Short mmCIF file of C-alpha atoms in Angstrom, two decimals:
data_model
loop_
_atom_site.label_atom_id
_atom_site.label_comp_id
_atom_site.label_asym_id
_atom_site.label_seq_id
_atom_site.Cartn_x
_atom_site.Cartn_y
_atom_site.Cartn_z
CA MET A 1 -73.39 81.48 -96.98
CA LEU A 2 -75.75 82.77 -99.63
CA VAL A 3 -77.07 86.22 -98.69
CA LEU A 4 -80.19 87.64 -100.39
CA THR A 5 -81.92 90.98 -99.92
CA ARG A 6 -85.71 90.80 -99.64
CA LYS A 7 -88.42 93.39 -99.09
CA LEU A 8 -91.51 93.09 -96.95
CA GLY A 9 -93.83 90.47 -98.44
CA GLU A 10 -91.17 88.97 -100.70
CA THR A 11 -90.31 85.30 -100.67
CA ILE A 12 -87.35 82.97 -100.92
CA ALA A 13 -87.95 79.54 -102.43
CA ILE A 14 -85.82 76.56 -101.41
CA ASP A 15 -86.20 73.46 -103.55
CA ASP A 16 -89.72 73.01 -104.89
CA ASP A 17 -91.46 72.79 -101.57
CA ILE A 18 -90.05 75.30 -99.07
CA LYS A 19 -90.99 78.99 -99.06
CA ILE A 20 -89.86 81.66 -96.61
CA VAL A 21 -91.71 84.98 -96.69
CA VAL A 22 -90.88 88.22 -94.85
CA VAL A 23 -94.12 88.88 -92.96
CA SER A 24 -93.17 92.03 -91.07
CA ILE A 25 -90.19 94.15 -90.14
CA LYS A 26 -90.29 96.14 -86.93
CA GLY A 27 -87.07 97.83 -85.84
CA ARG A 28 -84.58 95.01 -85.20
CA GLN A 29 -87.20 92.25 -85.44
CA VAL A 30 -88.11 90.39 -88.58
CA ARG A 31 -91.09 88.02 -88.70
CA LEU A 32 -90.74 85.19 -91.15
CA GLY A 33 -93.44 82.88 -92.44
CA ILE A 34 -92.25 79.41 -93.43
CA ASP A 35 -94.10 77.05 -95.70
CA ALA A 36 -92.50 73.61 -95.74
CA PRO A 37 -93.43 69.93 -95.91
CA ARG A 38 -94.50 68.50 -92.56
CA LYS A 39 -91.34 66.37 -92.35
CA THR A 40 -89.10 69.44 -92.30
CA LYS A 41 -87.89 70.23 -88.80
CA ILE A 42 -88.08 73.94 -88.05
CA HIS A 43 -86.97 75.36 -84.71
CA ARG A 44 -85.67 78.62 -83.37
CA GLU A 45 -82.00 77.72 -83.33
CA GLU A 46 -81.46 78.67 -79.70
CA VAL A 47 -84.23 76.29 -78.53
CA TYR A 48 -82.79 73.44 -80.56
CA LEU A 49 -79.26 74.09 -79.32
CA ALA A 50 -80.37 74.47 -75.70
CA ILE A 51 -82.11 71.07 -75.83
CA GLN A 52 -79.06 69.43 -77.41
CA GLU A 53 -76.86 70.95 -74.75
CA GLN A 54 -79.19 69.82 -71.98
CA ASN A 55 -79.26 66.28 -73.41
CA LYS A 56 -75.46 66.22 -73.35
CA ALA A 57 -75.43 67.37 -69.73
CA ALA A 58 -78.12 64.84 -68.77
CA SER A 59 -76.18 62.00 -70.41
CA GLU A 60 -73.26 62.74 -68.11
CA SER A 61 -75.35 62.20 -64.97
CA SER A 62 -74.03 59.52 -62.69
CA PRO A 63 -75.87 57.43 -60.13
CA ASP A 64 -72.74 57.78 -57.98
CA SER A 65 -73.07 61.55 -57.78
CA VAL A 66 -76.25 61.06 -55.78
CA LYS A 67 -74.82 58.86 -53.05
CA SER A 68 -73.68 61.72 -50.82
CA ILE A 69 -77.09 63.31 -51.01
CA ALA A 70 -78.76 60.05 -50.07
CA LYS A 71 -77.01 60.29 -46.74
CA LEU A 72 -78.06 63.91 -46.31
CA THR A 73 -81.73 63.25 -46.98
CA SER A 74 -81.92 60.18 -44.82
CA ALA A 75 -80.19 62.01 -41.95
CA SER A 76 -82.66 64.90 -42.01
CA MET B 1 -76.85 41.47 -72.63
CA VAL B 2 -76.39 45.19 -72.68
CA GLU B 3 -73.05 46.49 -71.46
CA THR B 4 -73.25 49.72 -69.47
CA THR B 5 -70.63 51.83 -67.73
CA ARG B 6 -73.02 52.67 -64.88
CA PHE B 7 -74.90 49.47 -64.16
CA GLY B 8 -72.66 46.67 -65.40
CA SER B 9 -74.11 44.04 -67.74
CA ILE B 10 -77.89 44.04 -67.87
CA SER B 11 -79.95 41.39 -69.52
CA VAL B 12 -82.47 43.02 -71.86
CA ALA B 13 -85.05 41.09 -73.88
CA GLU B 14 -85.58 41.98 -77.53
CA ASP B 15 -89.13 43.02 -76.60
CA ASP B 16 -87.86 45.61 -74.15
CA ILE B 17 -85.75 47.58 -76.62
CA LEU B 18 -87.04 50.98 -77.68
CA THR B 19 -86.33 52.44 -81.10
CA PHE B 20 -85.84 56.19 -81.53
CA PRO B 21 -86.07 56.50 -85.35
CA GLU B 22 -84.32 59.89 -85.25
CA GLY B 23 -82.30 59.43 -82.09
CA MET B 24 -82.26 62.03 -79.33
CA LEU B 25 -81.34 65.63 -80.11
CA GLY B 26 -77.54 65.72 -80.22
CA PHE B 27 -77.43 61.90 -80.30
CA SER B 28 -78.86 61.31 -83.75
CA LYS B 29 -76.79 58.18 -84.43
CA ILE B 30 -78.05 56.21 -81.43
CA HIS B 31 -81.40 54.59 -82.13
CA GLU B 32 -81.79 51.75 -79.64
CA TYR B 33 -82.32 52.21 -75.92
CA ALA B 34 -83.52 50.16 -72.97
CA LEU B 35 -85.12 51.41 -69.76
CA ILE B 36 -83.12 50.43 -66.68
CA GLU B 37 -84.25 50.80 -63.07
CA ARG B 38 -83.00 49.91 -59.64
CA VAL B 39 -84.61 46.77 -58.32
CA ASP B 40 -85.24 48.22 -54.86
CA ASP B 41 -85.84 51.86 -55.75
CA PRO B 42 -87.65 52.43 -59.03
CA LEU B 43 -88.01 56.22 -58.71
CA PHE B 44 -85.43 57.07 -61.35
CA ILE B 45 -85.47 55.22 -64.64
CA TRP B 46 -82.43 55.34 -66.90
CA LEU B 47 -82.66 55.47 -70.67
CA GLN B 48 -79.61 53.42 -71.58
CA ALA B 49 -78.18 53.23 -75.10
CA VAL B 50 -78.06 49.55 -76.07
CA LYS B 51 -74.86 49.76 -78.12
CA LYS B 52 -73.08 52.59 -76.35
CA ALA B 53 -72.26 51.72 -72.77
CA SER B 54 -71.51 55.28 -71.62
CA VAL B 55 -74.73 56.95 -72.80
CA ALA B 56 -77.63 56.93 -70.33
CA PHE B 57 -80.19 59.57 -69.40
CA PRO B 58 -81.96 59.67 -66.02
CA LEU B 59 -85.73 59.98 -66.39
CA LEU B 60 -88.59 60.83 -64.06
CA GLU B 61 -92.32 60.94 -64.59
CA PRO B 62 -93.12 64.66 -64.91
CA GLN B 63 -96.27 64.42 -62.79
CA ILE B 64 -93.97 64.03 -59.76
CA PHE B 65 -92.91 67.66 -59.85
CA GLU B 66 -95.26 69.33 -62.35
CA THR B 67 -98.98 69.02 -61.76
CA GLY B 68 -101.13 69.50 -64.82
CA TYR B 69 -98.28 68.86 -67.25
CA GLN B 70 -99.72 68.92 -70.75
CA VAL B 71 -98.12 67.05 -73.63
CA GLU B 72 -99.57 67.91 -77.01
CA LEU B 73 -98.20 65.90 -79.89
CA THR B 74 -97.79 67.47 -83.31
CA GLU B 75 -98.92 65.59 -86.41
CA GLU B 76 -95.30 64.76 -87.08
CA ASP B 77 -94.87 63.33 -83.57
CA ARG B 78 -97.94 61.16 -84.06
CA GLU B 79 -96.71 59.96 -87.43
CA ILE B 80 -93.27 58.98 -86.17
CA LEU B 81 -94.62 57.38 -83.01
CA THR B 82 -97.58 55.84 -84.89
CA LEU B 83 -99.62 57.02 -81.95
CA ALA B 84 -103.19 58.30 -82.12
CA SER B 85 -103.47 59.28 -78.45
CA LEU B 86 -101.37 59.24 -75.31
CA GLN B 87 -103.48 56.46 -73.81
CA HIS B 88 -100.94 53.70 -74.31
CA ALA B 89 -97.99 56.01 -74.17
CA LYS B 90 -95.51 56.84 -71.48
CA VAL B 91 -94.08 60.32 -70.98
CA PHE B 92 -90.79 61.00 -69.20
CA SER B 93 -88.77 64.11 -68.45
CA ILE B 94 -85.02 63.93 -68.93
CA ILE B 95 -83.22 64.83 -65.72
CA THR B 96 -79.77 66.36 -65.43
CA ILE B 97 -78.00 65.41 -62.22
CA PRO B 98 -74.87 67.57 -61.78
CA SER B 99 -72.12 66.79 -59.28
CA ASP B 100 -74.18 68.71 -56.72
CA PRO B 101 -77.42 66.75 -57.05
CA THR B 102 -79.47 69.33 -55.16
CA LYS B 103 -79.11 71.39 -58.35
CA MET B 104 -80.75 68.75 -60.51
CA THR B 105 -83.09 69.95 -63.25
CA ALA B 106 -85.80 68.50 -65.46
CA ASN B 107 -86.36 69.29 -69.12
CA LEU B 108 -90.08 70.00 -69.47
CA LYS B 109 -89.74 71.51 -72.95
CA ALA B 110 -88.62 68.33 -74.69
CA PRO B 111 -89.93 65.16 -73.02
CA ILE B 112 -89.57 61.57 -74.19
CA VAL B 113 -92.78 60.01 -75.45
CA ILE B 114 -92.91 56.23 -75.81
CA ASN B 115 -95.41 54.18 -77.78
CA LEU B 116 -95.36 51.11 -75.52
CA LYS B 117 -97.18 48.88 -78.01
CA LYS B 118 -94.87 49.56 -80.93
CA ARG B 119 -91.78 50.22 -78.76
CA LEU B 120 -91.19 53.48 -80.61
CA ALA B 121 -89.97 56.62 -78.90
CA ARG B 122 -89.26 60.22 -79.71
CA GLN B 123 -87.99 63.29 -77.95
CA VAL B 124 -90.80 65.72 -78.76
CA ILE B 125 -90.63 69.51 -78.47
CA LEU B 126 -93.64 71.20 -76.90
CA HIS B 127 -94.16 74.36 -78.93
CA ALA B 128 -97.43 75.60 -77.49
CA ALA B 129 -96.63 75.68 -73.79
CA ASP B 130 -93.81 77.77 -72.40
CA TYR B 131 -92.15 74.98 -70.42
CA PRO B 132 -88.56 75.41 -69.21
CA ILE B 133 -85.64 73.32 -70.46
CA ARG B 134 -84.11 73.47 -66.97
CA LYS B 135 -86.55 73.36 -64.10
CA ALA B 136 -85.03 72.95 -60.65
CA ILE B 137 -86.79 69.96 -59.13
CA TYR B 138 -84.88 68.85 -56.07
CA ALA B 139 -87.20 70.45 -53.50
CA GLY B 140 -90.28 69.12 -55.28
CA LEU B 141 -88.79 65.67 -55.50
CA GLN B 142 -87.99 65.69 -51.79
CA GLN B 143 -91.59 66.60 -50.96
CA HIS B 144 -92.89 63.86 -53.22
CA CYS B 145 -90.64 61.27 -51.59
CA ALA B 146 -91.36 62.48 -48.06
CA ALA B 147 -95.08 62.05 -48.72
CA ARG B 148 -94.43 58.46 -49.79
CA HIS B 149 -91.84 57.75 -47.07
CA GLN B 150 -89.33 57.04 -49.76
CA ALA B 151 -85.75 58.24 -49.98
CA VAL B 152 -84.90 60.41 -52.98
CA PHE B 153 -81.79 58.30 -53.33
CA ASN B 154 -81.47 55.03 -51.60
CA GLU B 155 -78.19 54.80 -49.74
CA THR B 156 -77.73 51.06 -49.72
CA GLU B 157 -74.40 50.14 -51.23
CA ALA B 158 -75.41 46.94 -52.96
CA THR B 159 -77.43 48.07 -55.93
CA ALA B 160 -78.98 45.84 -58.52
CA TYR B 161 -80.46 47.14 -61.74
CA HIS B 162 -82.76 45.47 -64.20
CA ALA B 163 -84.47 46.28 -67.48
CA VAL B 164 -88.04 47.58 -67.37
CA HIS B 165 -90.48 45.25 -69.15
CA LEU B 166 -92.45 47.31 -71.63
CA ALA B 167 -95.30 44.81 -71.59
CA ASP B 168 -95.79 45.44 -67.85
CA GLU B 169 -95.81 49.19 -68.44
CA LEU B 170 -98.35 48.75 -71.23
CA GLU B 171 -100.56 46.67 -68.95
CA ALA B 172 -100.38 49.40 -66.32
CA THR B 173 -101.84 51.91 -68.79
CA ALA B 174 -104.80 49.68 -69.69
#
């Protein structure tokens, strides 16, 4: 992984069309501004990963796993 | 014919196949899906991969358990879906049904949006609203079904599934 040191307000350029600027630094938090073409997908990694993980879990759902509950709900 | 591990062989017309240009998150190589529902109990709809029998996602309409659910498309969403407004679109939440189905959850953060006219779909991410990725919905779903005198899960053993006709869904939005 390429590691660069940047100061507040300084920028990193990726290709010709992506810029990442350090907007503020407060204790352990860094705010980054990102300028990129609209097609570029930008997410906080944990959101992206959580959705992927949830999709995987959802794709393992089975209509059979709901049969027992059908009996429960109809009995009540 | 679409082969599925859950529902057997289902006949799906060309017109009823949805294209996800980018796939679903974590399933980027699967682009074609069909909507499958139970003939006698169309509460759950399944998003079934056309060429991968084992991949299917249960879907519900989010209005069932989340009143006032707001889907705001980004410019990118609109471009990919070629969709100006949600008028002729269909929005579904992806449901996770674990082995204990009372613990089922809905993903409100990243719903499926379908352009019914163009048969294009995308899993969008709602950035503005703070919707959960895992919302427990079983109690809400029970209430909804009780109000409509419908079972959450029908217990009949003989189950038949068929493909949802997109043209019918489009007509329902008109």
